[in-house]
mmCIF file of C-alpha atoms in Angstrom:
data_model
loop_
_atom_site.group_PDB
_atom_site.id
_atom_site.type_symbol
_atom_site.label_atom_id
_atom_site.label_comp_id
_atom_site.label_asym_id
_atom_site.label_seq_id
_atom_site.Cartn_x
_atom_site.Cartn_y
_atom_site.Cartn_z
ATOM 1 C CA MET A 915 1.180 20.761 -3.109
ATOM 2 C CA ALA A 916 3.659 23.065 -0.871
ATOM 3 C CA ALA A 917 5.429 21.401 2.238
ATOM 4 C CA THR A 918 4.578 22.732 5.274
ATOM 5 C CA SER A 919 7.059 22.005 8.557
ATOM 6 C CA ALA A 920 4.863 20.416 10.998
ATOM 7 C CA VAL A 921 6.081 22.526 14.445
ATOM 8 C CA GLY A 922 7.694 21.019 17.196
ATOM 9 C CA GLN A 923 10.572 18.171 17.459
ATOM 10 C CA VAL A 924 8.288 14.968 18.936
ATOM 11 C CA THR A 925 6.983 12.635 16.850
ATOM 12 C CA ARG A 926 4.345 11.062 18.729
ATOM 13 C CA VAL A 927 0.328 9.985 19.196
ATOM 14 C CA GLY A 928 -1.832 13.445 19.401
ATOM 15 C CA PHE A 929 1.430 15.883 18.331
ATOM 16 C CA TYR A 930 -1.458 18.545 16.852
ATOM 17 C CA SER A 931 -3.912 18.081 20.261
ATOM 18 C CA ARG A 932 -2.983 21.683 21.446
ATOM 19 C CA SER A 933 -1.802 23.052 18.107
ATOM 20 C CA CYS A 934 -4.862 22.017 15.815
ATOM 21 C CA PRO A 935 -7.387 19.892 17.725
ATOM 22 C CA ARG A 936 -8.814 19.385 15.607
ATOM 23 C CA ALA A 937 -6.954 18.131 12.244
ATOM 24 C CA GLU A 938 -7.491 14.252 12.890
ATOM 25 C CA SER A 939 -11.119 14.283 12.829
ATOM 26 C CA ILE A 940 -10.899 16.966 9.525
ATOM 27 C CA ILE A 941 -8.708 14.275 7.837
ATOM 28 C CA ARG A 942 -11.323 11.850 8.558
ATOM 29 C CA SER A 943 -14.455 13.821 8.065
ATOM 30 C CA THR A 944 -12.633 14.388 4.133
ATOM 31 C CA VAL A 945 -11.509 10.233 4.011
ATOM 32 C CA GLN A 946 -15.042 10.344 5.003
ATOM 33 C CA SER A 947 -16.912 12.128 1.728
ATOM 34 C CA HIS A 948 -13.992 10.590 -0.651
ATOM 35 C CA PHE A 949 -14.787 7.790 -0.062
ATOM 36 C CA ARG A 950 -18.874 7.309 0.122
ATOM 37 C CA SER A 951 -18.897 8.685 -3.210
ATOM 38 C CA ASP A 952 -15.438 6.234 -4.390
ATOM 39 C CA PRO A 953 -14.365 4.393 -2.211
ATOM 40 C CA THR A 954 -11.256 3.173 -4.944
ATOM 41 C CA VAL A 955 -9.872 6.351 -2.203
ATOM 42 C CA ALA A 956 -9.813 3.267 0.190
ATOM 43 C CA PRO A 957 -6.448 0.991 -2.394
ATOM 44 C CA GLY A 958 -5.561 4.301 -3.722
ATOM 45 C CA LEU A 959 -4.515 6.127 -0.096
ATOM 46 C CA LEU A 960 -2.538 2.737 1.252
ATOM 47 C CA ARG A 961 -0.548 2.249 -1.584
ATOM 48 C CA MET A 962 0.664 6.071 -2.188
ATOM 49 C CA HIS A 963 1.305 5.835 1.187
ATOM 50 C CA PHE A 964 3.484 2.297 1.040
ATOM 51 C CA HIS A 965 5.325 4.028 -2.119
ATOM 52 C CA ASP A 966 5.678 7.606 -0.459
ATOM 53 C CA CYS A 967 7.285 5.985 3.345
ATOM 54 C CA PHE A 968 9.747 3.556 1.150
ATOM 55 C CA VAL A 969 11.544 6.112 -0.442
ATOM 56 C CA GLN A 970 13.330 8.301 1.621
ATOM 57 C CA GLY A 971 10.800 7.806 4.668
ATOM 58 C CA CYS A 972 7.228 8.873 4.900
ATOM 59 C CA ASP A 973 7.729 12.225 4.297
ATOM 60 C CA ALA A 974 5.138 13.581 1.890
ATOM 61 C CA SER A 975 7.748 13.512 -1.037
ATOM 62 C CA VAL A 976 5.117 11.509 -3.447
ATOM 63 C CA LEU A 977 3.513 13.801 -3.718
ATOM 64 C CA VAL A 978 5.624 17.228 -4.700
ATOM 65 C CA ASP A 979 5.207 18.424 -8.495
ATOM 66 C CA GLY A 980 7.942 18.857 -10.678
ATOM 67 C CA PRO A 981 10.415 17.224 -13.615
ATOM 68 C CA SER A 982 11.856 14.114 -12.361
ATOM 69 C CA THR A 983 10.211 13.771 -9.052
ATOM 70 C CA GLU A 984 8.974 11.065 -7.403
ATOM 71 C CA LYS A 985 4.681 11.841 -9.013
ATOM 72 C CA THR A 986 6.319 11.616 -12.185
ATOM 73 C CA ALA A 987 8.581 7.978 -12.200
ATOM 74 C CA PRO A 988 7.254 4.630 -13.332
ATOM 75 C CA PRO A 989 5.875 2.436 -10.315
ATOM 76 C CA ASN A 990 4.280 5.890 -9.257
ATOM 77 C CA LEU A 991 2.320 6.919 -13.015
ATOM 78 C CA GLY A 992 -0.717 5.252 -11.244
ATOM 79 C CA LEU A 993 -0.939 6.828 -8.253
ATOM 80 C CA ARG A 994 -4.268 7.959 -6.654
ATOM 81 C CA GLY A 995 -6.108 9.743 -3.755
ATOM 82 C CA TYR A 996 -3.678 13.258 -4.431
ATOM 83 C CA GLU A 997 -7.774 14.694 -3.761
ATOM 84 C CA VAL A 998 -8.223 13.933 -0.935
ATOM 85 C CA ILE A 999 -4.572 15.083 0.739
ATOM 86 C CA ASP A 1000 -4.902 18.192 -0.624
ATOM 87 C CA ASP A 1001 -9.108 18.796 0.242
ATOM 88 C CA ALA A 1002 -8.256 17.827 3.693
ATOM 89 C CA LYS A 1003 -4.903 20.439 3.721
ATOM 90 C CA ARG A 1004 -6.610 22.937 2.335
ATOM 91 C CA GLN A 1005 -9.499 23.011 5.441
ATOM 92 C CA LEU A 1006 -7.070 22.218 8.049
ATOM 93 C CA GLU A 1007 -5.043 25.110 7.007
ATOM 94 C CA VAL A 1008 -7.967 27.445 7.217
ATOM 95 C CA LEU A 1009 -8.133 26.633 10.351
ATOM 96 C CA CYS A 1010 -4.905 25.945 10.885
ATOM 97 C CA PRO A 1011 -2.451 28.201 9.010
ATOM 98 C CA GLY A 1012 1.291 26.142 8.461
ATOM 99 C CA VAL A 1013 1.042 23.510 12.118
ATOM 100 C CA VAL A 1014 -0.537 19.847 10.179
ATOM 101 C CA SER A 1015 2.011 18.425 7.379
ATOM 102 C CA CYS A 1016 0.974 17.060 4.228
ATOM 103 C CA ALA A 1017 3.519 14.136 5.200
ATOM 104 C CA ASP A 1018 0.765 13.322 8.776
ATOM 105 C CA ILE A 1019 -2.193 13.737 6.310
ATOM 106 C CA LEU A 1020 -1.460 10.741 3.833
ATOM 107 C CA ALA A 1021 -0.584 8.585 6.835
ATOM 108 C CA VAL A 1022 -3.836 9.799 9.147
ATOM 109 C CA ALA A 1023 -5.656 9.803 5.953
ATOM 110 C CA THR A 1024 -4.971 6.009 4.943
ATOM 111 C CA ARG A 1025 -5.248 4.709 8.023
ATOM 112 C CA ASP A 1026 -8.752 5.688 7.581
ATOM 113 C CA SER A 1027 -9.535 5.129 4.196
ATOM 114 C CA VAL A 1028 -8.335 1.700 5.817
ATOM 115 C CA VAL A 1029 -11.026 1.560 8.857
ATOM 116 C CA LEU A 1030 -14.073 2.031 5.975
ATOM 117 C CA THR A 1031 -13.061 -0.824 3.884
ATOM 118 C CA SER A 1032 -13.793 -2.895 6.894
ATOM 119 C CA GLY A 1033 -10.319 -3.246 7.616
ATOM 120 C CA PRO A 1034 -7.508 -2.459 11.654
ATOM 121 C CA SER A 1035 -7.461 1.018 12.497
ATOM 122 C CA TRP A 1036 -3.952 1.795 14.251
ATOM 123 C CA PRO A 1037 -1.999 4.376 16.849
ATOM 124 C CA VAL A 1038 -0.661 7.044 14.116
ATOM 125 C CA PRO A 1039 2.637 9.135 15.696
ATOM 126 C CA THR A 1040 1.504 12.014 14.514
ATOM 127 C CA GLY A 1041 4.574 15.473 14.518
ATOM 128 C CA ARG A 1042 6.624 14.322 11.325
ATOM 129 C CA ARG A 1043 7.777 17.659 9.031
ATOM 130 C CA ASP A 1044 7.322 17.526 5.314
ATOM 131 C CA GLY A 1045 10.633 16.784 3.487
ATOM 132 C CA ARG A 1046 11.739 18.471 -0.077
ATOM 133 C CA VAL A 1047 13.181 16.110 -1.523
ATOM 134 C CA SER A 1048 11.647 14.736 -4.532
ATOM 135 C CA GLN A 1049 13.871 12.125 -7.143
ATOM 136 C CA ALA A 1050 11.998 9.862 -9.480
ATOM 137 C CA SER A 1051 15.690 7.770 -9.451
ATOM 138 C CA ASP A 1052 14.957 6.848 -5.410
ATOM 139 C CA THR A 1053 12.243 5.031 -6.518
ATOM 140 C CA SER A 1054 14.306 1.828 -7.032
ATOM 141 C CA SER A 1055 13.400 0.902 -3.974
ATOM 142 C CA LEU A 1056 10.087 0.079 -4.376
ATOM 143 C CA PRO A 1057 8.631 -3.536 -4.957
ATOM 144 C CA GLY A 1058 8.078 -4.390 -7.813
ATOM 145 C CA PHE A 1059 5.184 -6.799 -9.720
ATOM 146 C CA THR A 1060 8.179 -9.328 -11.460
ATOM 147 C CA ASP A 1061 10.579 -9.305 -8.070
ATOM 148 C CA SER A 1062 10.887 -12.688 -7.106
ATOM 149 C CA ILE A 1063 10.666 -13.045 -3.119
ATOM 150 C CA GLU A 1064 14.919 -12.686 -2.655
ATOM 151 C CA VAL A 1065 14.797 -9.822 -3.659
ATOM 152 C CA GLN A 1066 11.832 -7.779 -2.539
ATOM 153 C CA LYS A 1067 13.101 -9.506 1.217
ATOM 154 C CA GLN A 1068 16.721 -7.485 -0.050
ATOM 155 C CA LYS A 1069 14.521 -4.209 -0.384
ATOM 156 C CA PHE A 1070 11.962 -4.417 2.976
ATOM 157 C CA THR A 1071 14.856 -5.364 4.826
ATOM 158 C CA ALA A 1072 17.113 -2.741 3.509
ATOM 159 C CA LYS A 1073 13.857 -0.624 4.923
ATOM 160 C CA GLY A 1074 14.387 -2.374 8.444
ATOM 161 C CA LEU A 1075 11.318 -4.485 7.244
ATOM 162 C CA ASN A 1076 11.105 -8.249 8.119
ATOM 163 C CA THR A 1077 9.923 -11.643 5.669
ATOM 164 C CA GLN A 1078 6.734 -11.045 8.445
ATOM 165 C CA ASP A 1079 6.625 -7.335 7.280
ATOM 166 C CA LEU A 1080 6.708 -8.076 3.273
ATOM 167 C CA VAL A 1081 3.843 -10.544 3.771
ATOM 168 C CA THR A 1082 2.238 -8.873 6.573
ATOM 169 C CA LEU A 1083 1.892 -5.476 4.254
ATOM 170 C CA VAL A 1084 2.186 -6.892 1.044
ATOM 171 C CA GLY A 1085 -1.279 -8.533 1.890
ATOM 172 C CA GLY A 1086 -3.247 -4.636 1.252
ATOM 173 C CA HIS A 1087 -3.616 -5.931 -1.968
ATOM 174 C CA THR A 1088 -6.664 -7.731 -0.125
ATOM 175 C CA ILE A 1089 -8.039 -4.092 -1.337
ATOM 176 C CA GLY A 1090 -7.417 -2.423 -4.706
ATOM 177 C CA THR A 1091 -6.821 -3.363 -8.659
ATOM 178 C CA SER A 1092 -4.311 -3.665 -11.147
ATOM 179 C CA ALA A 1093 -4.175 -3.261 -14.597
ATOM 180 C CA CYS A 1094 -4.102 -5.626 -17.247
ATOM 181 C CA GLN A 1095 -0.178 -4.173 -18.578
ATOM 182 C CA PHE A 1096 0.631 -5.714 -14.699
ATOM 183 C CA PHE A 1097 0.050 -8.743 -15.022
ATOM 184 C CA ARG A 1098 -1.704 -10.470 -18.771
ATOM 185 C CA TYR A 1099 1.714 -11.505 -19.289
ATOM 186 C CA ARG A 1100 1.384 -14.355 -17.020
ATOM 187 C CA LEU A 1101 -1.545 -15.296 -19.126
ATOM 188 C CA TYR A 1102 -0.610 -14.897 -22.480
ATOM 189 C CA ASN A 1103 3.718 -15.407 -22.995
ATOM 190 C CA PHE A 1104 5.744 -17.993 -20.329
ATOM 191 C CA THR A 1105 6.177 -19.947 -23.742
ATOM 192 C CA ASN A 1106 7.792 -22.850 -21.458
ATOM 193 C CA THR A 1107 3.862 -24.352 -20.566
ATOM 194 C CA GLY A 1108 2.097 -25.909 -23.191
ATOM 195 C CA ASN A 1109 -1.055 -23.047 -22.588
ATOM 196 C CA GLY A 1110 1.018 -20.193 -22.951
ATOM 197 C CA ALA A 1111 0.854 -19.114 -18.920
ATOM 198 C CA ASP A 1112 2.316 -18.673 -15.901
ATOM 199 C CA PRO A 1113 1.443 -22.503 -14.783
ATOM 200 C CA SER A 1114 1.433 -20.565 -10.637
ATOM 201 C CA ILE A 1115 -2.011 -19.645 -11.731
ATOM 202 C CA ASN A 1116 -4.757 -22.578 -11.168
ATOM 203 C CA ALA A 1117 -6.231 -23.156 -14.482
ATOM 204 C CA ALA A 1118 -9.676 -22.592 -13.400
ATOM 205 C CA PHE A 1119 -9.554 -19.585 -12.544
ATOM 206 C CA LEU A 1120 -6.669 -18.878 -15.482
ATOM 207 C CA PRO A 1121 -10.113 -19.070 -18.393
ATOM 208 C CA GLN A 1122 -11.620 -16.120 -15.776
ATOM 209 C CA LEU A 1123 -8.537 -13.664 -16.279
ATOM 210 C CA GLN A 1124 -8.277 -14.048 -19.716
ATOM 211 C CA ALA A 1125 -11.348 -13.117 -20.694
ATOM 212 C CA LEU A 1126 -10.977 -9.956 -18.557
ATOM 213 C CA CYS A 1127 -8.180 -9.358 -20.175
ATOM 214 C CA PRO A 1128 -7.437 -10.657 -23.462
ATOM 215 C CA ALA A 1129 -4.464 -10.919 -24.968
ATOM 216 C CA ASN A 1130 -4.269 -7.536 -27.093
ATOM 217 C CA GLY A 1131 -7.541 -5.725 -24.867
ATOM 218 C CA ASP A 1132 -7.260 -2.630 -23.349
ATOM 219 C CA GLY A 1133 -4.394 -2.840 -20.803
ATOM 220 C CA GLY A 1134 -5.815 -0.374 -18.622
ATOM 221 C CA ARG A 1135 -8.574 -2.108 -17.631
ATOM 222 C CA ARG A 1136 -8.202 -3.226 -13.709
ATOM 223 C CA ILE A 1137 -9.107 -5.973 -12.026
ATOM 224 C CA GLY A 1138 -9.422 -6.660 -8.370
ATOM 225 C CA LEU A 1139 -6.165 -8.017 -6.597
ATOM 226 C CA ASP A 1140 -8.471 -10.554 -4.571
ATOM 227 C CA ASN A 1141 -10.350 -12.052 -6.206
ATOM 228 C CA GLY A 1142 -13.780 -12.687 -4.419
ATOM 229 C CA SER A 1143 -13.518 -9.333 -1.974
ATOM 230 C CA PRO A 1144 -11.420 -6.203 -3.584
ATOM 231 C CA ASN A 1145 -13.685 -3.500 -1.947
ATOM 232 C CA LYS A 1146 -13.099 -5.671 1.507
ATOM 233 C CA PHE A 1147 -9.948 -5.573 3.828
ATOM 234 C CA ASP A 1148 -9.550 -9.073 4.922
ATOM 235 C CA ALA A 1149 -7.356 -11.725 4.611
ATOM 236 C CA SER A 1150 -9.316 -13.980 1.757
ATOM 237 C CA PHE A 1151 -6.696 -12.471 -0.800
ATOM 238 C CA PHE A 1152 -4.294 -15.252 1.567
ATOM 239 C CA SER A 1153 -6.697 -17.924 0.785
ATOM 240 C CA ASN A 1154 -6.512 -16.157 -3.237
ATOM 241 C CA LEU A 1155 -2.838 -17.507 -2.739
ATOM 242 C CA ARG A 1156 -2.980 -20.383 -1.838
ATOM 243 C CA ASP A 1157 -5.108 -21.865 -4.334
ATOM 244 C CA GLY A 1158 -3.545 -20.358 -6.701
ATOM 245 C CA ARG A 1159 -5.654 -17.123 -8.069
ATOM 246 C CA GLY A 1160 -2.860 -14.387 -7.228
ATOM 247 C CA ILE A 1161 -2.477 -11.669 -9.813
ATOM 248 C CA LEU A 1162 0.371 -10.151 -9.545
ATOM 249 C CA GLU A 1163 3.668 -12.457 -10.055
ATOM 250 C CA SER A 1164 6.000 -10.894 -6.668
ATOM 251 C CA ASP A 1165 1.808 -11.669 -4.729
ATOM 252 C CA GLN A 1166 2.162 -14.933 -5.809
ATOM 253 C CA LYS A 1167 5.554 -15.909 -5.388
ATOM 254 C CA LEU A 1168 4.405 -15.690 -1.314
ATOM 255 C CA TRP A 1169 3.037 -19.100 -1.945
ATOM 256 C CA ILE A 1170 5.889 -20.931 -3.853
ATOM 257 C CA ASP A 1171 8.531 -19.866 -1.994
ATOM 258 C CA PRO A 1172 9.329 -21.426 1.306
ATOM 259 C CA SER A 1173 10.145 -18.366 3.217
ATOM 260 C CA THR A 1174 6.509 -17.133 2.691
ATOM 261 C CA LYS A 1175 4.599 -20.023 2.213
ATOM 262 C CA THR A 1176 4.606 -20.597 6.267
ATOM 263 C CA LEU A 1177 3.759 -17.022 6.943
ATOM 264 C CA VAL A 1178 0.995 -16.936 4.522
ATOM 265 C CA GLN A 1179 -0.275 -20.372 6.408
ATOM 266 C CA ARG A 1180 0.051 -18.956 9.618
ATOM 267 C CA PHE A 1181 -2.125 -16.008 8.709
ATOM 268 C CA LEU A 1182 -4.714 -18.982 7.246
ATOM 269 C CA GLY A 1183 -4.593 -20.377 10.522
ATOM 270 C CA VAL A 1184 -2.754 -23.748 9.326
ATOM 271 C CA ARG A 1185 -3.535 -26.801 11.864
ATOM 272 C CA GLY A 1186 0.318 -27.196 13.189
ATOM 273 C CA LEU A 1187 1.858 -23.755 12.811
ATOM 274 C CA LEU A 1188 1.784 -20.617 15.654
ATOM 275 C CA GLY A 1189 -1.806 -18.499 13.535
ATOM 276 C CA LEU A 1190 -1.483 -14.715 13.190
ATOM 277 C CA THR A 1191 -4.059 -12.579 12.816
ATOM 278 C CA PHE A 1192 -4.027 -10.153 9.997
ATOM 279 C CA ASN A 1193 -5.960 -6.882 10.936
ATOM 280 C CA VAL A 1194 -3.295 -7.301 14.527
ATOM 281 C CA GLU A 1195 -0.308 -8.024 12.401
ATOM 282 C CA PHE A 1196 -0.816 -4.921 9.538
ATOM 283 C CA GLY A 1197 -1.506 -2.395 11.574
ATOM 284 C CA LYS A 1198 1.195 -3.714 13.883
ATOM 285 C CA SER A 1199 3.579 -3.821 10.355
ATOM 286 C CA MET A 1200 1.825 -0.339 9.310
ATOM 287 C CA VAL A 1201 3.608 1.705 12.916
ATOM 288 C CA LYS A 1202 6.633 0.239 11.749
ATOM 289 C CA MET A 1203 6.906 2.008 8.631
ATOM 290 C CA MET A 1204 5.578 4.337 9.442
ATOM 291 C CA TRP A 1205 9.238 5.795 11.520
ATOM 292 C CA LEU A 1206 11.047 4.122 8.452
ATOM 293 C CA GLU A 1207 14.308 6.961 7.880
ATOM 294 C CA LEU A 1208 12.288 9.126 10.534
ATOM 295 C CA ASP A 1209 13.782 13.279 9.647
ATOM 296 C CA LEU A 1210 12.578 14.896 12.060
ATOM 297 C CA GLY A 1211 15.482 18.465 10.801
ATOM 298 C CA LYS A 1212 13.626 17.659 7.191
#
């Protein structure tokens, strides 16, 4: 996809109101069309946007093709939803050639896709310019599925995001799936336990996971990250962590580490703690993330 610079120097909500007034409505209708035929585009776009923003800001550099680009890095090999951005971009180039950046299309499309899963909406500041630099090596800043809470916090802090942002944004796993290959080791390869399983997994939940992901089964089989409602944006992801039903090791650790457990409990409305409303906080953290490393001169 060819990068296009957004016109102007100011990033704000409604940036295209004069230069391309139908931009956001076209993006929204495109997302709706793809979502109707394949609801998995919603978590796909959310993950792609997160992976884009965590590497040199939300500049669409994750969309750049070529050898050794971000797209070719292991953490990004499973990204999905490129066809949605391509579709919206084609339509906008006909209507407003050279005006709307891919970075803004991805940001707006992500918000609109979350809304379609019964999730929150949030104001998306637009006017970004697309990044021309995309290097696979830069993806080391992305959180990993085996990262400790301390490492996760360090990676978020490096981006200007705090521990509450960490817990909130990881809560985006309330929609979407993970392949067995990214968590199967938790089911069989823990040598310090009698049954070989990660002791943080609920004993009643373990047989279900093992049936879905046999030791020698298909590593590409996908399992919902939010047991019970993987297609609906809600706070049940945090309930699963409380109940030892987190799929990824890095997710379940949010309940184990005291510094993040309290925040999970606040999202669950535990008595005696100041409550947090997941949908409200998610929108706030998404907006905060969108300002990461913003460079209008790219």
